[in-house]
């Protein structure tokens, strides 16, 4: 009788340790999502700021400046539920303005334009990477949260279900060729 109780106690302790380890893993995944989202937000803000700065610099023609400025401003001011759409529209505006490699060359030829073009190229290149890191963390947390043991024992607590950030982040070909 005593041996059976000891085995039951050992099994309960092992299950408790396993559940505790799983909850800790899920907590670390949620922390990773938060860090990746902060990095993504920083890269999106940087891209919009550089685009807005370039649009107001006078290097671009007036129509391109207006298109780029309005898209960058909308991306910076977007509410959270409209952010993906606004960022996609900024990507489309960047592709429209920098569809022609001659436009990038014209920007580079202006005083301070080479540095601005390089900064925009870097910002445009980093957004897809930051989004990929964020969405990979979301995918991992979702996979763990789908497990029956996580749902049964409510190991996720009150953390919201992680959502991926879906947007059009394809860089303009003229800028992508520069890197």
Short mmCIF file of C-alpha atoms in Angstrom, two decimals:
data_model
loop_
_atom_site.label_atom_id
_atom_site.label_comp_id
_atom_site.label_asym_id
_atom_site.label_seq_id
_atom_site.Cartn_x
_atom_site.Cartn_y
_atom_site.Cartn_z
CA UNK A 1 0.00 0.00 0.00
CA UNK A 2 2.79 2.44 0.91
CA UNK A 3 4.73 1.64 -2.25
CA UNK A 4 1.64 2.38 -4.37
CA UNK A 5 1.16 5.76 -2.67
CA UNK A 6 4.81 6.60 -3.20
CA UNK A 7 4.53 5.75 -6.93
CA UNK A 8 1.36 7.83 -7.24
CA UNK A 9 3.08 10.73 -5.48
CA UNK A 10 6.14 10.43 -7.75
CA UNK A 11 3.90 10.35 -10.83
CA UNK A 12 1.97 13.44 -9.65
CA UNK A 13 5.22 15.30 -8.98
CA UNK A 14 6.54 14.35 -12.43
CA UNK A 15 3.32 15.52 -14.10
CA UNK A 16 3.43 18.75 -12.10
CA UNK A 17 7.04 19.38 -13.11
CA UNK A 18 6.22 18.69 -16.76
CA UNK A 19 3.24 21.05 -16.68
CA UNK A 20 5.33 23.70 -14.94
CA UNK A 21 8.05 23.36 -17.59
CA UNK A 22 5.45 23.65 -20.37
CA UNK A 23 3.92 26.75 -18.77
CA UNK A 24 7.39 28.29 -18.48
CA UNK A 25 8.09 27.52 -22.12
CA UNK A 26 4.82 29.12 -23.15
CA UNK A 27 5.64 32.18 -21.04
CA UNK A 28 9.05 32.47 -22.72
CA UNK A 29 7.38 32.23 -26.14
CA UNK A 30 5.00 35.04 -25.22
CA UNK A 31 7.96 37.15 -24.05
CA UNK A 32 9.69 36.39 -27.35
CA UNK A 33 6.57 37.54 -29.23
CA UNK A 34 6.53 40.78 -27.27
CA UNK A 35 10.21 41.43 -28.02
CA UNK A 36 9.78 40.56 -31.69
CA UNK A 37 6.73 42.83 -31.94
CA UNK A 38 8.68 45.70 -30.38
CA UNK A 39 11.48 45.15 -32.91
CA UNK A 40 8.95 45.02 -35.76
CA UNK A 41 7.29 48.22 -34.57
CA UNK A 42 10.69 49.92 -34.40
CA UNK A 43 11.57 48.85 -37.94
CA UNK A 44 8.18 49.93 -39.29
CA UNK A 45 8.52 53.30 -37.58
CA UNK A 46 12.05 53.70 -38.94
CA UNK A 47 10.90 52.89 -42.48
CA UNK A 48 8.00 55.35 -42.27
CA UNK A 49 10.24 58.06 -40.77
CA UNK A 50 12.89 57.68 -43.45
CA UNK A 51 10.24 57.68 -46.18
CA UNK A 52 8.62 60.78 -44.71
CA UNK A 53 11.99 62.52 -44.40
CA UNK A 54 12.84 61.67 -48.00
CA UNK A 55 9.43 62.90 -49.17
CA UNK A 56 9.96 66.30 -47.52
CA UNK A 57 13.58 66.68 -48.62
CA UNK A 58 12.72 68.09 -52.05
CA UNK A 59 14.74 65.42 -53.83
CA UNK A 60 11.69 63.69 -55.32
CA UNK A 61 9.30 65.20 -57.81
CA UNK A 62 6.19 66.78 -56.20
CA UNK A 63 3.76 63.98 -57.10
CA UNK A 64 6.05 61.27 -55.75
CA UNK A 65 6.69 63.35 -52.62
CA UNK A 66 2.97 63.69 -51.92
CA UNK A 67 2.26 59.99 -52.47
CA UNK A 68 5.17 58.92 -50.29
CA UNK A 69 4.49 61.49 -47.56
CA UNK A 70 0.80 60.62 -47.25
CA UNK A 71 1.48 56.88 -47.12
CA UNK A 72 4.27 57.30 -44.54
CA UNK A 73 2.15 59.65 -42.43
CA UNK A 74 -0.80 57.25 -42.54
CA UNK A 75 1.48 54.36 -41.49
CA UNK A 76 2.85 56.34 -38.53
CA UNK A 77 -0.59 57.48 -37.36
CA UNK A 78 -2.54 54.25 -37.97
CA UNK A 79 -4.52 52.68 -35.15
CA UNK A 80 -3.52 49.15 -34.21
CA UNK A 81 -6.41 47.50 -36.07
CA UNK A 82 -5.56 49.42 -39.27
CA UNK A 83 -1.78 49.15 -39.03
CA UNK A 84 -1.30 46.22 -41.38
CA UNK A 85 -3.27 47.95 -44.14
CA UNK A 86 -1.44 51.26 -43.67
CA UNK A 87 1.97 49.58 -43.72
CA UNK A 88 1.00 47.64 -46.86
CA UNK A 89 -0.03 50.89 -48.50
CA UNK A 90 3.36 52.39 -47.61
CA UNK A 91 5.05 49.40 -49.25
CA UNK A 92 2.96 49.94 -52.36
CA UNK A 93 3.79 53.66 -52.38
CA UNK A 94 7.51 52.89 -52.06
CA UNK A 95 7.27 50.45 -54.97
CA UNK A 96 5.40 53.04 -57.05
CA UNK A 97 7.88 55.84 -56.32
CA UNK A 98 11.00 53.70 -56.68
CA UNK A 99 9.86 51.44 -59.51
CA UNK A 100 12.41 53.05 -61.81
CA UNK A 101 16.12 52.67 -60.92
CA UNK A 102 16.66 56.15 -62.37
CA UNK A 103 14.59 57.57 -59.50
CA UNK A 104 17.00 56.02 -57.00
CA UNK A 105 19.94 57.40 -58.98
CA UNK A 106 18.34 60.86 -58.94
CA UNK A 107 17.94 60.64 -55.17
CA UNK A 108 21.55 59.51 -54.82
CA UNK A 109 22.80 62.38 -56.96
CA UNK A 110 21.18 65.05 -54.75
CA UNK A 111 23.16 66.50 -51.83
CA UNK A 112 22.76 64.05 -48.94
CA UNK A 113 20.71 61.81 -51.18
CA UNK A 114 23.12 58.89 -51.16
CA UNK A 115 22.89 58.62 -47.38
CA UNK A 116 19.08 58.93 -47.52
CA UNK A 117 18.83 56.26 -50.22
CA UNK A 118 21.12 53.94 -48.23
CA UNK A 119 19.09 54.49 -45.05
CA UNK A 120 15.82 53.81 -46.89
CA UNK A 121 17.31 50.69 -48.48
CA UNK A 122 18.34 49.38 -45.06
CA UNK A 123 14.95 50.19 -43.54
CA UNK A 124 13.07 48.51 -46.37
CA UNK A 125 15.31 45.43 -46.11
CA UNK A 126 14.91 45.06 -42.33
CA UNK A 127 11.10 45.16 -42.21
CA UNK A 128 10.57 41.70 -43.80
CA UNK A 129 13.16 40.17 -41.48
CA UNK A 130 11.55 41.68 -38.37
CA UNK A 131 8.12 40.56 -39.55
CA UNK A 132 9.42 37.05 -40.21
CA UNK A 133 10.92 36.82 -36.69
CA UNK A 134 7.64 38.01 -35.17
CA UNK A 135 5.50 35.62 -37.19
CA UNK A 136 7.83 32.69 -36.42
CA UNK A 137 7.45 33.37 -32.69
CA UNK A 138 3.67 33.60 -33.12
CA UNK A 139 3.63 30.31 -35.04
CA UNK A 140 5.59 28.54 -32.28
CA UNK A 141 3.33 29.87 -29.52
CA UNK A 142 0.20 28.94 -31.45
CA UNK A 143 1.50 25.40 -31.99
CA UNK A 144 2.13 24.98 -28.26
CA UNK A 145 -1.20 26.54 -27.31
CA UNK A 146 -3.05 24.07 -29.54
CA UNK A 147 -1.86 21.11 -27.46
CA UNK A 148 -4.55 19.47 -25.41
CA UNK A 149 -2.59 19.66 -22.14
CA UNK A 150 -2.17 23.44 -22.50
CA UNK A 151 -5.88 23.96 -23.06
CA UNK A 152 -6.97 21.43 -20.41
CA UNK A 153 -4.80 22.88 -17.64
CA UNK A 154 -5.13 26.47 -18.92
CA UNK A 155 -1.38 26.93 -18.98
CA UNK A 156 -1.64 30.04 -21.17
CA UNK A 157 -3.42 31.89 -18.38
CA UNK A 158 -5.09 35.07 -19.57
CA UNK A 159 -2.57 35.85 -22.32
CA UNK A 160 -4.30 36.82 -25.56
CA UNK A 161 -4.02 34.44 -28.48
CA UNK A 162 -1.02 35.61 -30.52
CA UNK A 163 -1.78 37.10 -33.92
CA UNK A 164 0.59 37.24 -36.86
CA UNK A 165 1.36 40.55 -38.55
CA UNK A 166 0.37 40.18 -42.19
CA UNK A 167 1.34 42.92 -44.58
CA UNK A 168 2.77 43.51 -48.03
CA UNK A 169 6.46 44.04 -47.33
CA UNK A 170 7.95 43.43 -50.75
CA UNK A 171 10.69 46.02 -51.29
CA UNK A 172 10.92 48.12 -54.45
CA UNK A 173 13.14 46.34 -56.95
CA UNK A 174 15.28 49.42 -57.50
CA UNK A 175 16.10 49.57 -53.77
CA UNK A 176 16.48 45.81 -53.39
CA UNK A 177 19.09 45.79 -56.16
CA UNK A 178 21.21 48.28 -54.21
CA UNK A 179 21.86 45.97 -51.26
#
